[in-house]
């Protein structure tokens, strides 16, 4: 019996790994039922093998999680990079191209109480600025009209009509550095001693971002911190600088007549670029 148990114990590892023939398995099962010691040996062997499998799988599970995490970070970085390009593209195709004044552009019908302006079919958008005065006869309404690059690809639309329900001096701004045109009844107009000036505030923000990027860049170059966390402060002004360039460079100008619109696009692009750069830093950190 003792020799038989020794044989069974030698075969138990193969039995647990399911590497025996059916006859050998039956031989072991029949003898285990009659030998408590062999049965205990089998249970202990099963527990040890399960524990070894669990311990062996831990490093593989960790490696698998890290690989999946790297893939997610890379996908997010790619996504925000593409989002940045899309914001630049959207800003460009929706940017206003202002019309210079011409007699074919505007047809004005005026009464004592209101003015009705009919734009040509090319005009797809307009804006008015009401400059009120204590003297109601000198109220000024500045008008600008435009189309966008996207409109050139779309079918023609119905011509736009603007109604101004009060007496006012109507001034059309071409937004091209020329003086405004004072609109007259019908399709006439005459030069006005004044013009709408472009907004340049965004250029001051650009200068501030360049200065901050330079100062932080010099500090990081001198200190050369091993952790990459301090570089996160550099990405914010640097992202704004890139965003400003991305919005204005495709248009070939560094000024705007719609500061609110362009500033919103700059902020959105700054956020997208900053997240993209942060993810790039994170990818670099994980490779170090």
PDB file of C-alpha atoms in Angstrom:
ATOM      1  CA  UNK A   1       0.000   0.000   0.000  1.00  0.00           C
ATOM      2  CA  UNK A   2       2.839   2.341   0.858  1.00  0.00           C
ATOM      3  CA  UNK A   3       4.497   1.785  -2.523  1.00  0.00           C
ATOM      4  CA  UNK A   4       1.164   2.298  -4.203  1.00  0.00           C
ATOM      5  CA  UNK A   5       0.740   5.665  -2.440  1.00  0.00           C
ATOM      6  CA  UNK A   6       4.214   6.717  -3.534  1.00  0.00           C
ATOM      7  CA  UNK A   7       3.322   5.945  -7.139  1.00  0.00           C
ATOM      8  CA  UNK A   8       0.074   7.895  -6.841  1.00  0.00           C
ATOM      9  CA  UNK A   9       1.838  10.896  -5.261  1.00  0.00           C
ATOM     10  CA  UNK A  10       4.338  10.896  -8.133  1.00  0.00           C
ATOM     11  CA  UNK A  11       1.483  10.923 -10.615  1.00  0.00           C
ATOM     12  CA  UNK A  12      -0.611  13.552  -8.832  1.00  0.00           C
ATOM     13  CA  UNK A  13       1.099  16.592 -10.501  1.00  0.00           C
ATOM     14  CA  UNK A  14       0.387  15.066 -13.915  1.00  0.00           C
ATOM     15  CA  UNK A  15      -3.177  14.302 -12.828  1.00  0.00           C
ATOM     16  CA  UNK A  16      -3.770  17.898 -11.744  1.00  0.00           C
ATOM     17  CA  UNK A  17      -2.370  19.177 -15.044  1.00  0.00           C
ATOM     18  CA  UNK A  18      -4.637  16.715 -16.904  1.00  0.00           C
ATOM     19  CA  UNK A  19      -1.708  15.019 -18.614  1.00  0.00           C
ATOM     20  CA  UNK A  20      -2.601  11.356 -17.860  1.00  0.00           C
ATOM     21  CA  UNK A  21      -4.501   8.802 -19.834  1.00  0.00           C
ATOM     22  CA  UNK A  22      -8.018   7.843 -18.830  1.00  0.00           C
ATOM     23  CA  UNK A  23      -6.800   4.538 -17.345  1.00  0.00           C
ATOM     24  CA  UNK A  24      -4.216   6.306 -15.186  1.00  0.00           C
ATOM     25  CA  UNK A  25      -6.796   8.843 -14.031  1.00  0.00           C
ATOM     26  CA  UNK A  26      -9.178   6.066 -13.053  1.00  0.00           C
ATOM     27  CA  UNK A  27      -6.382   4.315 -11.180  1.00  0.00           C
ATOM     28  CA  UNK A  28      -5.636   7.464  -9.151  1.00  0.00           C
ATOM     29  CA  UNK A  29      -9.299   8.243  -8.442  1.00  0.00           C
ATOM     30  CA  UNK A  30      -9.995   4.706  -7.228  1.00  0.00           C
ATOM     31  CA  UNK A  31      -7.038   4.774  -4.866  1.00  0.00           C
ATOM     32  CA  UNK A  32      -7.626   8.299  -3.566  1.00  0.00           C
ATOM     33  CA  UNK A  33     -11.053   7.262  -2.353  1.00  0.00           C
ATOM     34  CA  UNK A  34      -9.410   4.621  -0.164  1.00  0.00           C
ATOM     35  CA  UNK A  35      -6.433   6.715   0.986  1.00  0.00           C
ATOM     36  CA  UNK A  36      -7.120   9.903   3.013  1.00  0.00           C
ATOM     37  CA  UNK A  37      -3.451  10.827   2.934  1.00  0.00           C
ATOM     38  CA  UNK A  38      -3.351  10.789  -0.867  1.00  0.00           C
ATOM     39  CA  UNK A  39      -6.582  12.761  -0.969  1.00  0.00           C
ATOM     40  CA  UNK A  40      -5.107  15.461   1.275  1.00  0.00           C
ATOM     41  CA  UNK A  41      -1.997  15.512  -0.876  1.00  0.00           C
ATOM     42  CA  UNK A  42      -4.161  16.063  -3.974  1.00  0.00           C
ATOM     43  CA  UNK A  43      -6.079  18.968  -2.391  1.00  0.00           C
ATOM     44  CA  UNK A  44      -2.864  20.672  -1.276  1.00  0.00           C
ATOM     45  CA  UNK A  45      -1.369  20.241  -4.718  1.00  0.00           C
ATOM     46  CA  UNK A  46      -4.450  21.812  -6.341  1.00  0.00           C
ATOM     47  CA  UNK A  47      -4.267  24.784  -3.969  1.00  0.00           C
ATOM     48  CA  UNK A  48      -0.565  25.317  -4.660  1.00  0.00           C
ATOM     49  CA  UNK A  49      -1.074  25.223  -8.417  1.00  0.00           C
ATOM     50  CA  UNK A  50      -3.988  27.689  -8.242  1.00  0.00           C
ATOM     51  CA  UNK A  51      -1.887  30.047  -6.135  1.00  0.00           C
ATOM     52  CA  UNK A  52       1.031  29.812  -8.561  1.00  0.00           C
ATOM     53  CA  UNK A  53      -1.271  30.579 -11.502  1.00  0.00           C
ATOM     54  CA  UNK A  54      -2.667  33.589  -9.648  1.00  0.00           C
ATOM     55  CA  UNK A  55       0.805  34.926  -8.804  1.00  0.00           C
ATOM     56  CA  UNK A  56       2.080  34.309 -12.330  1.00  0.00           C
ATOM     57  CA  UNK A  57      -0.867  36.152 -13.864  1.00  0.00           C
ATOM     58  CA  UNK A  58      -0.411  39.305 -11.724  1.00  0.00           C
ATOM     59  CA  UNK A  59       2.521  40.788 -13.708  1.00  0.00           C
ATOM     60  CA  UNK A  60       0.745  39.996 -16.970  1.00  0.00           C
ATOM     61  CA  UNK A  61      -2.453  41.678 -15.765  1.00  0.00           C
ATOM     62  CA  UNK A  62      -0.492  44.781 -14.722  1.00  0.00           C
ATOM     63  CA  UNK A  63       1.310  44.873 -18.076  1.00  0.00           C
ATOM     64  CA  UNK A  64      -1.985  44.468 -19.918  1.00  0.00           C
ATOM     65  CA  UNK A  65      -3.522  47.359 -17.949  1.00  0.00           C
ATOM     66  CA  UNK A  66      -0.526  49.586 -18.698  1.00  0.00           C
ATOM     67  CA  UNK A  67      -0.693  48.789 -22.419  1.00  0.00           C
ATOM     68  CA  UNK A  68      -4.414  49.587 -22.497  1.00  0.00           C
ATOM     69  CA  UNK A  69      -3.785  52.808 -20.565  1.00  0.00           C
ATOM     70  CA  UNK A  70      -1.074  53.854 -23.043  1.00  0.00           C
ATOM     71  CA  UNK A  71      -3.462  53.197 -25.922  1.00  0.00           C
ATOM     72  CA  UNK A  72      -6.165  55.326 -24.282  1.00  0.00           C
ATOM     73  CA  UNK A  73      -3.747  58.206 -23.694  1.00  0.00           C
ATOM     74  CA  UNK A  74      -2.489  58.000 -27.281  1.00  0.00           C
ATOM     75  CA  UNK A  75      -6.051  57.987 -28.606  1.00  0.00           C
ATOM     76  CA  UNK A  76      -7.000  60.985 -26.448  1.00  0.00           C
ATOM     77  CA  UNK A  77      -3.897  62.852 -27.623  1.00  0.00           C
ATOM     78  CA  UNK A  78      -4.770  62.087 -31.245  1.00  0.00           C
ATOM     79  CA  UNK A  79      -8.371  63.147 -30.615  1.00  0.00           C
ATOM     80  CA  UNK A  80      -7.454  66.521 -29.121  1.00  0.00           C
ATOM     81  CA  UNK A  81      -4.885  67.081 -31.864  1.00  0.00           C
ATOM     82  CA  UNK A  82      -7.588  66.538 -34.485  1.00  0.00           C
ATOM     83  CA  UNK A  83     -10.005  68.677 -32.462  1.00  0.00           C
ATOM     84  CA  UNK A  84      -7.486  71.529 -32.529  1.00  0.00           C
ATOM     85  CA  UNK A  85      -7.245  71.294 -36.315  1.00  0.00           C
ATOM     86  CA  UNK A  86     -11.036  71.179 -36.585  1.00  0.00           C
ATOM     87  CA  UNK A  87     -11.419  74.352 -34.477  1.00  0.00           C
ATOM     88  CA  UNK A  88      -8.916  76.142 -36.744  1.00  0.00           C
ATOM     89  CA  UNK A  89     -10.799  74.941 -39.820  1.00  0.00           C
ATOM     90  CA  UNK A  90     -14.192  75.901 -38.362  1.00  0.00           C
ATOM     91  CA  UNK A  91     -12.933  79.341 -37.389  1.00  0.00           C
ATOM     92  CA  UNK A  92     -11.617  79.942 -40.892  1.00  0.00           C
ATOM     93  CA  UNK A  93     -14.643  78.773 -42.888  1.00  0.00           C
ATOM     94  CA  UNK A  94     -16.991  80.791 -40.659  1.00  0.00           C
ATOM     95  CA  UNK A  95     -14.849  83.946 -40.560  1.00  0.00           C
ATOM     96  CA  UNK A  96     -16.545  87.023 -42.050  1.00  0.00           C
ATOM     97  CA  UNK A  97     -15.328  88.445 -45.353  1.00  0.00           C
ATOM     98  CA  UNK A  98     -16.604  92.012 -45.293  1.00  0.00           C
ATOM     99  CA  UNK A  99     -18.062  93.601 -48.400  1.00  0.00           C
ATOM    100  CA  UNK A 100     -16.780  97.003 -49.500  1.00  0.00           C
ATOM    101  CA  UNK A 101     -19.577  99.445 -50.163  1.00  0.00           C
ATOM    102  CA  UNK A 102     -21.094  99.511 -53.634  1.00  0.00           C
ATOM    103  CA  UNK A 103     -24.417 100.683 -55.026  1.00  0.00           C
ATOM    104  CA  UNK A 104     -25.385  97.083 -55.805  1.00  0.00           C
ATOM    105  CA  UNK A 105     -24.800  95.997 -52.207  1.00  0.00           C
ATOM    106  CA  UNK A 106     -27.580  97.921 -50.431  1.00  0.00           C
ATOM    107  CA  UNK A 107     -30.981  99.306 -51.354  1.00  0.00           C
ATOM    108  CA  UNK A 108     -32.341 101.724 -48.712  1.00  0.00           C
ATOM    109  CA  UNK A 109     -35.967 102.717 -48.233  1.00  0.00           C
ATOM    110  CA  UNK A 110     -36.519 105.373 -45.547  1.00  0.00           C
ATOM    111  CA  UNK A 111     -39.550 106.952 -43.901  1.00  0.00           C
ATOM    112  CA  UNK A 112     -39.846 109.340 -40.990  1.00  0.00           C
ATOM    113  CA  UNK A 113     -40.184 106.423 -38.559  1.00  0.00           C
ATOM    114  CA  UNK A 114     -37.976 103.649 -39.904  1.00  0.00           C
ATOM    115  CA  UNK A 115     -35.395 102.503 -42.438  1.00  0.00           C
ATOM    116  CA  UNK A 116     -35.561  99.310 -44.501  1.00  0.00           C
ATOM    117  CA  UNK A 117     -32.337  97.944 -45.966  1.00  0.00           C
ATOM    118  CA  UNK A 118     -32.333  95.193 -48.573  1.00  0.00           C
ATOM    119  CA  UNK A 119     -28.948  93.529 -49.066  1.00  0.00           C
ATOM    120  CA  UNK A 120     -27.751  91.845 -52.221  1.00  0.00           C
ATOM    121  CA  UNK A 121     -27.997  88.054 -52.452  1.00  0.00           C
ATOM    122  CA  UNK A 122     -24.256  87.721 -51.812  1.00  0.00           C
ATOM    123  CA  UNK A 123     -24.639  88.987 -48.242  1.00  0.00           C
ATOM    124  CA  UNK A 124     -25.144  86.146 -45.746  1.00  0.00           C
ATOM    125  CA  UNK A 125     -24.689  88.068 -42.504  1.00  0.00           C
ATOM    126  CA  UNK A 126     -24.702  91.555 -41.067  1.00  0.00           C
ATOM    127  CA  UNK A 127     -24.183  93.374 -37.801  1.00  0.00           C
ATOM    128  CA  UNK A 128     -25.298  96.756 -36.501  1.00  0.00           C
ATOM    129  CA  UNK A 129     -23.961  98.969 -33.731  1.00  0.00           C
ATOM    130  CA  UNK A 130     -26.290 101.608 -32.375  1.00  0.00           C
ATOM    131  CA  UNK A 131     -24.450 104.697 -31.146  1.00  0.00           C
ATOM    132  CA  UNK A 132     -27.096 106.763 -29.397  1.00  0.00           C
ATOM    133  CA  UNK A 133     -26.856 110.454 -28.696  1.00  0.00           C
ATOM    134  CA  UNK A 134     -28.770 112.895 -26.525  1.00  0.00           C
ATOM    135  CA  UNK A 135     -29.717 114.588 -29.768  1.00  0.00           C
ATOM    136  CA  UNK A 136     -32.007 111.998 -31.418  1.00  0.00           C
ATOM    137  CA  UNK A 137     -31.383 113.504 -34.839  1.00  0.00           C
ATOM    138  CA  UNK A 138     -27.725 112.480 -34.592  1.00  0.00           C
ATOM    139  CA  UNK A 139     -28.227 108.857 -33.614  1.00  0.00           C
ATOM    140  CA  UNK A 140     -25.830 106.717 -35.618  1.00  0.00           C
ATOM    141  CA  UNK A 141     -26.341 103.126 -36.672  1.00  0.00           C
ATOM    142  CA  UNK A 142     -23.194 101.484 -38.043  1.00  0.00           C
ATOM    143  CA  UNK A 143     -23.765  98.586 -40.409  1.00  0.00           C
ATOM    144  CA  UNK A 144     -21.402  95.939 -41.711  1.00  0.00           C
ATOM    145  CA  UNK A 145     -22.172  93.034 -44.055  1.00  0.00           C
ATOM    146  CA  UNK A 146     -20.249  89.904 -44.955  1.00  0.00           C
ATOM    147  CA  UNK A 147     -20.121  86.409 -46.308  1.00  0.00           C
ATOM    148  CA  UNK A 148     -17.929  83.502 -45.171  1.00  0.00           C
ATOM    149  CA  UNK A 149     -15.708  81.061 -47.096  1.00  0.00           C
ATOM    150  CA  UNK A 150     -18.303  78.382 -46.341  1.00  0.00           C
ATOM    151  CA  UNK A 151     -21.049  80.442 -48.010  1.00  0.00           C
ATOM    152  CA  UNK A 152     -19.156  80.254 -51.298  1.00  0.00           C
ATOM    153  CA  UNK A 153     -19.726  76.483 -51.280  1.00  0.00           C
ATOM    154  CA  UNK A 154     -23.420  76.624 -50.379  1.00  0.00           C
ATOM    155  CA  UNK A 155     -26.410  77.357 -52.651  1.00  0.00           C
ATOM    156  CA  UNK A 156     -27.560  81.014 -52.835  1.00  0.00           C
ATOM    157  CA  UNK A 157     -29.923  82.142 -50.105  1.00  0.00           C
ATOM    158  CA  UNK A 158     -32.791  84.566 -49.986  1.00  0.00           C
ATOM    159  CA  UNK A 159     -31.588  88.156 -49.720  1.00  0.00           C
ATOM    160  CA  UNK A 160     -31.501  89.583 -46.188  1.00  0.00           C
ATOM    161  CA  UNK A 161     -33.550  92.548 -45.011  1.00  0.00           C
ATOM    162  CA  UNK A 162     -32.739  94.836 -42.085  1.00  0.00           C
ATOM    163  CA  UNK A 163     -35.362  97.073 -40.455  1.00  0.00           C
ATOM    164  CA  UNK A 164     -34.329  99.956 -38.174  1.00  0.00           C
ATOM    165  CA  UNK A 165     -37.368 101.303 -36.323  1.00  0.00           C
ATOM    166  CA  UNK A 166     -36.167 104.815 -35.530  1.00  0.00           C
ATOM    167  CA  UNK A 167     -34.704 107.904 -37.181  1.00  0.00           C
ATOM    168  CA  UNK A 168     -30.932 107.596 -37.471  1.00  0.00           C
ATOM    169  CA  UNK A 169     -27.916 108.326 -39.599  1.00  0.00           C
ATOM    170  CA  UNK A 170     -27.044 105.045 -41.324  1.00  0.00           C
ATOM    171  CA  UNK A 171     -23.341 104.428 -41.800  1.00  0.00           C
ATOM    172  CA  UNK A 172     -21.906 101.469 -43.689  1.00  0.00           C
ATOM    173  CA  UNK A 173     -18.438 100.282 -42.672  1.00  0.00           C
ATOM    174  CA  UNK A 174     -16.442  98.331 -45.242  1.00  0.00           C
ATOM    175  CA  UNK A 175     -13.899  97.300 -42.556  1.00  0.00           C
ATOM    176  CA  UNK A 176     -11.029  97.727 -44.990  1.00  0.00           C
ATOM    177  CA  UNK A 177      -9.357 100.872 -43.697  1.00  0.00           C
ATOM    178  CA  UNK A 178     -11.521 103.220 -45.740  1.00  0.00           C
ATOM    179  CA  UNK A 179     -13.910 105.836 -44.367  1.00  0.00           C
ATOM    180  CA  UNK A 180     -17.504 104.815 -43.783  1.00  0.00           C
ATOM    181  CA  UNK A 181     -20.301 105.514 -46.243  1.00  0.00           C
ATOM    182  CA  UNK A 182     -23.399 107.421 -45.172  1.00  0.00           C
ATOM    183  CA  UNK A 183     -26.341 105.648 -46.782  1.00  0.00           C
ATOM    184  CA  UNK A 184     -28.927 107.630 -48.703  1.00  0.00           C
ATOM    185  CA  UNK A 185     -32.335 106.797 -50.125  1.00  0.00           C
ATOM    186  CA  UNK A 186     -32.179 104.152 -52.831  1.00  0.00           C
ATOM    187  CA  UNK A 187     -28.728 102.891 -53.749  1.00  0.00           C
ATOM    188  CA  UNK A 188     -26.758 106.029 -53.115  1.00  0.00           C
ATOM    189  CA  UNK A 189     -24.182 106.948 -50.506  1.00  0.00           C
ATOM    190  CA  UNK A 190     -21.530 109.483 -49.665  1.00  0.00           C
ATOM    191  CA  UNK A 191     -18.284 109.438 -47.716  1.00  0.00           C
ATOM    192  CA  UNK A 192     -18.557 109.990 -43.975  1.00  0.00           C
ATOM    193  CA  UNK A 193     -15.866 111.601 -41.873  1.00  0.00           C
ATOM    194  CA  UNK A 194     -15.168 108.532 -39.755  1.00  0.00           C
ATOM    195  CA  UNK A 195     -14.464 104.801 -39.875  1.00  0.00           C
ATOM    196  CA  UNK A 196     -14.837 101.642 -37.816  1.00  0.00           C
ATOM    197  CA  UNK A 197     -11.471 100.709 -36.298  1.00  0.00           C
ATOM    198  CA  UNK A 198     -10.334  97.099 -35.937  1.00  0.00           C
ATOM    199  CA  UNK A 199      -9.850  95.553 -32.489  1.00  0.00           C
ATOM    200  CA  UNK A 200      -6.281  94.887 -31.447  1.00  0.00           C
ATOM    201  CA  UNK A 201      -6.772  93.730 -27.852  1.00  0.00           C
ATOM    202  CA  UNK A 202      -6.020  90.111 -28.796  1.00  0.00           C
ATOM    203  CA  UNK A 203      -2.505  91.169 -29.820  1.00  0.00           C
ATOM    204  CA  UNK A 204      -1.817  92.373 -26.277  1.00  0.00           C
ATOM    205  CA  UNK A 205      -2.911  88.967 -24.984  1.00  0.00           C
ATOM    206  CA  UNK A 206      -0.537  87.394 -27.507  1.00  0.00           C
ATOM    207  CA  UNK A 207       2.368  89.517 -26.281  1.00  0.00           C
ATOM    208  CA  UNK A 208       1.574  88.546 -22.691  1.00  0.00           C
ATOM    209  CA  UNK A 209       1.530  84.843 -23.598  1.00  0.00           C
ATOM    210  CA  UNK A 210       4.873  85.183 -25.429  1.00  0.00           C
ATOM    211  CA  UNK A 211       6.445  86.900 -22.424  1.00  0.00           C
ATOM    212  CA  UNK A 212       5.106  84.281 -19.997  1.00  0.00           C
ATOM    213  CA  UNK A 213       6.225  81.444 -22.274  1.00  0.00           C
ATOM    214  CA  UNK A 214       9.699  82.968 -22.511  1.00  0.00           C
ATOM    215  CA  UNK A 215      10.058  83.525 -18.763  1.00  0.00           C
ATOM    216  CA  UNK A 216       8.787  80.064 -17.822  1.00  0.00           C
ATOM    217  CA  UNK A 217      10.866  78.476 -20.603  1.00  0.00           C
ATOM    218  CA  UNK A 218      14.069  80.138 -19.336  1.00  0.00           C
ATOM    219  CA  UNK A 219      13.329  79.046 -15.758  1.00  0.00           C
ATOM    220  CA  UNK A 220      12.727  75.447 -16.851  1.00  0.00           C
ATOM    221  CA  UNK A 221      15.888  75.477 -19.001  1.00  0.00           C
ATOM    222  CA  UNK A 222      18.008  76.691 -16.080  1.00  0.00           C
ATOM    223  CA  UNK A 223      16.450  74.528 -13.374  1.00  0.00           C
ATOM    224  CA  UNK A 224      15.843  71.469 -15.592  1.00  0.00           C
ATOM    225  CA  UNK A 225      13.492  69.715 -13.165  1.00  0.00           C
ATOM    226  CA  UNK A 226      13.454  65.943 -13.489  1.00  0.00           C
ATOM    227  CA  UNK A 227       9.736  65.636 -12.757  1.00  0.00           C
ATOM    228  CA  UNK A 228       7.753  66.849 -15.741  1.00  0.00           C
ATOM    229  CA  UNK A 229       5.026  68.441 -13.590  1.00  0.00           C
ATOM    230  CA  UNK A 230       6.560  71.981 -13.704  1.00  0.00           C
ATOM    231  CA  UNK A 231       6.351  71.884 -17.505  1.00  0.00           C
ATOM    232  CA  UNK A 232       2.552  71.939 -17.157  1.00  0.00           C
ATOM    233  CA  UNK A 233       2.737  75.656 -16.330  1.00  0.00           C
ATOM    234  CA  UNK A 234       4.576  76.302 -19.591  1.00  0.00           C
ATOM    235  CA  UNK A 235       1.884  74.715 -21.758  1.00  0.00           C
ATOM    236  CA  UNK A 236      -0.841  77.239 -20.831  1.00  0.00           C
ATOM    237  CA  UNK A 237       0.680  80.460 -22.263  1.00  0.00           C
ATOM    238  CA  UNK A 238       2.348  78.455 -25.027  1.00  0.00           C
ATOM    239  CA  UNK A 239      -1.033  76.973 -25.977  1.00  0.00           C
ATOM    240  CA  UNK A 240      -2.580  80.448 -26.136  1.00  0.00           C
ATOM    241  CA  UNK A 241       0.238  81.632 -28.389  1.00  0.00           C
ATOM    242  CA  UNK A 242      -0.288  78.689 -30.756  1.00  0.00           C
ATOM    243  CA  UNK A 243      -4.064  79.218 -30.650  1.00  0.00           C
ATOM    244  CA  UNK A 244      -3.728  82.888 -31.609  1.00  0.00           C
ATOM    245  CA  UNK A 245      -1.508  81.945 -34.549  1.00  0.00           C
ATOM    246  CA  UNK A 246      -3.868  79.138 -35.552  1.00  0.00           C
ATOM    247  CA  UNK A 247      -6.889  81.448 -35.675  1.00  0.00           C
ATOM    248  CA  UNK A 248      -5.338  84.452 -37.432  1.00  0.00           C
ATOM    249  CA  UNK A 249      -2.636  82.936 -39.678  1.00  0.00           C
ATOM    250  CA  UNK A 250      -5.052  81.263 -42.153  1.00  0.00           C
ATOM    251  CA  UNK A 251      -6.729  84.648 -42.679  1.00  0.00           C
ATOM    252  CA  UNK A 252      -3.444  86.482 -43.184  1.00  0.00           C
ATOM    253  CA  UNK A 253      -4.335  89.258 -40.716  1.00  0.00           C
ATOM    254  CA  UNK A 254      -3.507  90.108 -37.103  1.00  0.00           C
ATOM    255  CA  UNK A 255      -6.595  92.174 -36.304  1.00  0.00           C
ATOM    256  CA  UNK A 256     -10.327  91.579 -35.985  1.00  0.00           C
ATOM    257  CA  UNK A 257     -13.583  93.453 -36.292  1.00  0.00           C
ATOM    258  CA  UNK A 258     -15.343  90.865 -34.111  1.00  0.00           C
ATOM    259  CA  UNK A 259     -13.231  90.476 -30.992  1.00  0.00           C
ATOM    260  CA  UNK A 260     -15.795  88.407 -29.071  1.00  0.00           C
ATOM    261  CA  UNK A 261     -16.122  85.780 -31.794  1.00  0.00           C
ATOM    262  CA  UNK A 262     -12.392  85.400 -32.377  1.00  0.00           C
ATOM    263  CA  UNK A 263     -11.558  85.413 -28.670  1.00  0.00           C
ATOM    264  CA  UNK A 264     -14.034  82.564 -28.071  1.00  0.00           C
ATOM    265  CA  UNK A 265     -12.336  80.539 -30.812  1.00  0.00           C
ATOM    266  CA  UNK A 266      -8.910  81.335 -29.345  1.00  0.00           C
ATOM    267  CA  UNK A 267     -10.006  80.179 -25.875  1.00  0.00           C
ATOM    268  CA  UNK A 268     -11.524  76.950 -27.249  1.00  0.00           C
ATOM    269  CA  UNK A 269      -8.394  76.258 -29.282  1.00  0.00           C
ATOM    270  CA  UNK A 270      -6.171  77.076 -26.291  1.00  0.00           C
ATOM    271  CA  UNK A 271      -8.011  74.482 -24.180  1.00  0.00           C
ATOM    272  CA  UNK A 272      -7.736  71.820 -26.899  1.00  0.00           C
ATOM    273  CA  UNK A 273      -4.034  72.484 -27.543  1.00  0.00           C
ATOM    274  CA  UNK A 274      -3.235  72.613 -23.821  1.00  0.00           C
ATOM    275  CA  UNK A 275      -4.886  69.233 -23.199  1.00  0.00           C
ATOM    276  CA  UNK A 276      -3.040  67.836 -26.230  1.00  0.00           C
ATOM    277  CA  UNK A 277       0.317  69.066 -24.888  1.00  0.00           C
ATOM    278  CA  UNK A 278      -0.475  67.767 -21.390  1.00  0.00           C
ATOM    279  CA  UNK A 279      -1.176  64.331 -22.853  1.00  0.00           C
ATOM    280  CA  UNK A 280       2.069  64.445 -24.844  1.00  0.00           C
ATOM    281  CA  UNK A 281       3.938  65.225 -21.616  1.00  0.00           C
ATOM    282  CA  UNK A 282       2.151  62.349 -19.903  1.00  0.00           C
ATOM    283  CA  UNK A 283       3.130  59.974 -22.713  1.00  0.00           C
ATOM    284  CA  UNK A 284       6.738  61.129 -22.444  1.00  0.00           C
ATOM    285  CA  UNK A 285       6.683  60.727 -18.657  1.00  0.00           C
ATOM    286  CA  UNK A 286       5.413  57.150 -18.923  1.00  0.00           C
ATOM    287  CA  UNK A 287       8.265  56.283 -21.294  1.00  0.00           C
ATOM    288  CA  UNK A 288      10.969  57.621 -18.968  1.00  0.00           C
TER     289      UNK A 288
END
